[in-house]
């Protein structure tokens, strides 16, 4: 690079630098690489620091990382607050106003970080209750500082145990009025506080575009939470995406206020809802959403669709991502209707754990020739149909092949699972190698089918991949150093992610060589889900491109406003199942 080019790169306008930094995410650059960019010069440091501190807890992997984050945030507290907390810290080393950059607020993660910090910094002989008091005081002080100084929180993640209503803190109305993504996850006791918090949230937050609701396994507090969540949904002005995991009765109460947003919604996800056989969910409801682009239905039961019932002409015309997993007796007529209407826009399809897989593959062959991603289960007698699909879909970039069949309410596995002979792996690789499109970037072979290094070489040499970025064999337990040699022979220089089940057949020297040539070599024995290249073990839950994942009900100090609540937890329960306007 010439001196002129170096100077120009170092002084690009911030809007250009941000586009460059955002492109690193698309190129799978990791967070440590981004952190190294701040060392280029002060200008780059000032531009990139807000990006790194927008969601700093997301990238913490160790207790030490949480401790360092909390220590930095404590140094940003006003001196009077530090004095009230009994803390002495040097704030002169703070170069930026880090709390002002926060974009994702997850109170439970912050509490966990405070707990780690306190346990590492206070005397080990301190009284238990004194330690808990300090944790709570610091936690509230940090939350209060975020409310006062964060310029615009865009995402909030809530769990059932919320002992501090930060929506009532000074500055919260301005800070939290910009929330665009709201996750509410309730799966245990202690939900009254969350109900009150939701009641406060609907007065402040009106601009949520993405809403994820998980209401399962809850005590009697569920009614007030569902009621306040219904009001919260109704109060939003531009709701675009919603994911619901709940019991049927709670879903019914939420669906009516959701229907008020049909003109703005474009993303619907139903998760683990077991509808009553005598009152199945009518999938015609989804046809009433004119701008629907994404449909994902996981682990649901008792859904119906009548192909004879008239639906609006533009229904499903804009759908580009369609996924159905592990749904017992799912109506194929609905799949046919969606695919036939969206054949010009459909780009990503996924059908796993359905008992009509052959018929669905035939529909994909007929209507989905422009797709860029296929995600499907496969059995021996369906291989020919899969081959035929790959032959007609020339634009495929991502291929996920699984042999699991999950037909169950939540996570149980039943049906045919990895019961194939040792020849099947060799056969499928040999046949796939002859038909896979050359532009494939991600190939996930989530089957425990035995195959030789020779078959793997035949597969990779036949494919002649030029853009392969992810290669995954997460269930294959016999992947050896000879298999690895084949991967390195054909994929070095392009491959960024190699995901395997175990390294017990691979010597350390071969593993080191692989990691010198491939950015991420991961052994975890879990399954691999390729949405945003995130690994998981045994979980089919999926968010909107975001992740989700304990403390007291006392306000500390005098900087927090008091607020009176109307408690609905003991109200008359005679209301109907439907949300009442």
mmCIF file with all atom_site columns, C-alpha atoms in Angstrom, residues 198 328 386:
data_model
loop_
_atom_site.group_PDB
_atom_site.id
_atom_site.type_symbol
_atom_site.label_atom_id
_atom_site.label_alt_id
_atom_site.label_comp_id
_atom_site.label_asym_id
_atom_site.label_entity_id
_atom_site.label_seq_id
_atom_site.pdbx_PDB_ins_code
_atom_site.Cartn_x
_atom_site.Cartn_y
_atom_site.Cartn_z
_atom_site.occupancy
_atom_site.B_iso_or_equiv
_atom_site.pdbx_formal_charge
_atom_site.auth_seq_id
_atom_site.auth_comp_id
_atom_site.auth_asym_id
_atom_site.auth_atom_id
_atom_site.pdbx_PDB_model_num
ATOM 1 C CA . UNK A 1 198 ? -44.125 -4.502  31.175 1.00 0.00 ? 198 UNK A CA 1
ATOM 2 C CA . UNK A 1 328 ? -46.860 -33.288 13.502 1.00 0.00 ? 328 UNK A CA 1
ATOM 3 C CA . UNK A 1 386 ? -32.745 -34.439 -3.164 1.00 0.00 ? 386 UNK A CA 1
#
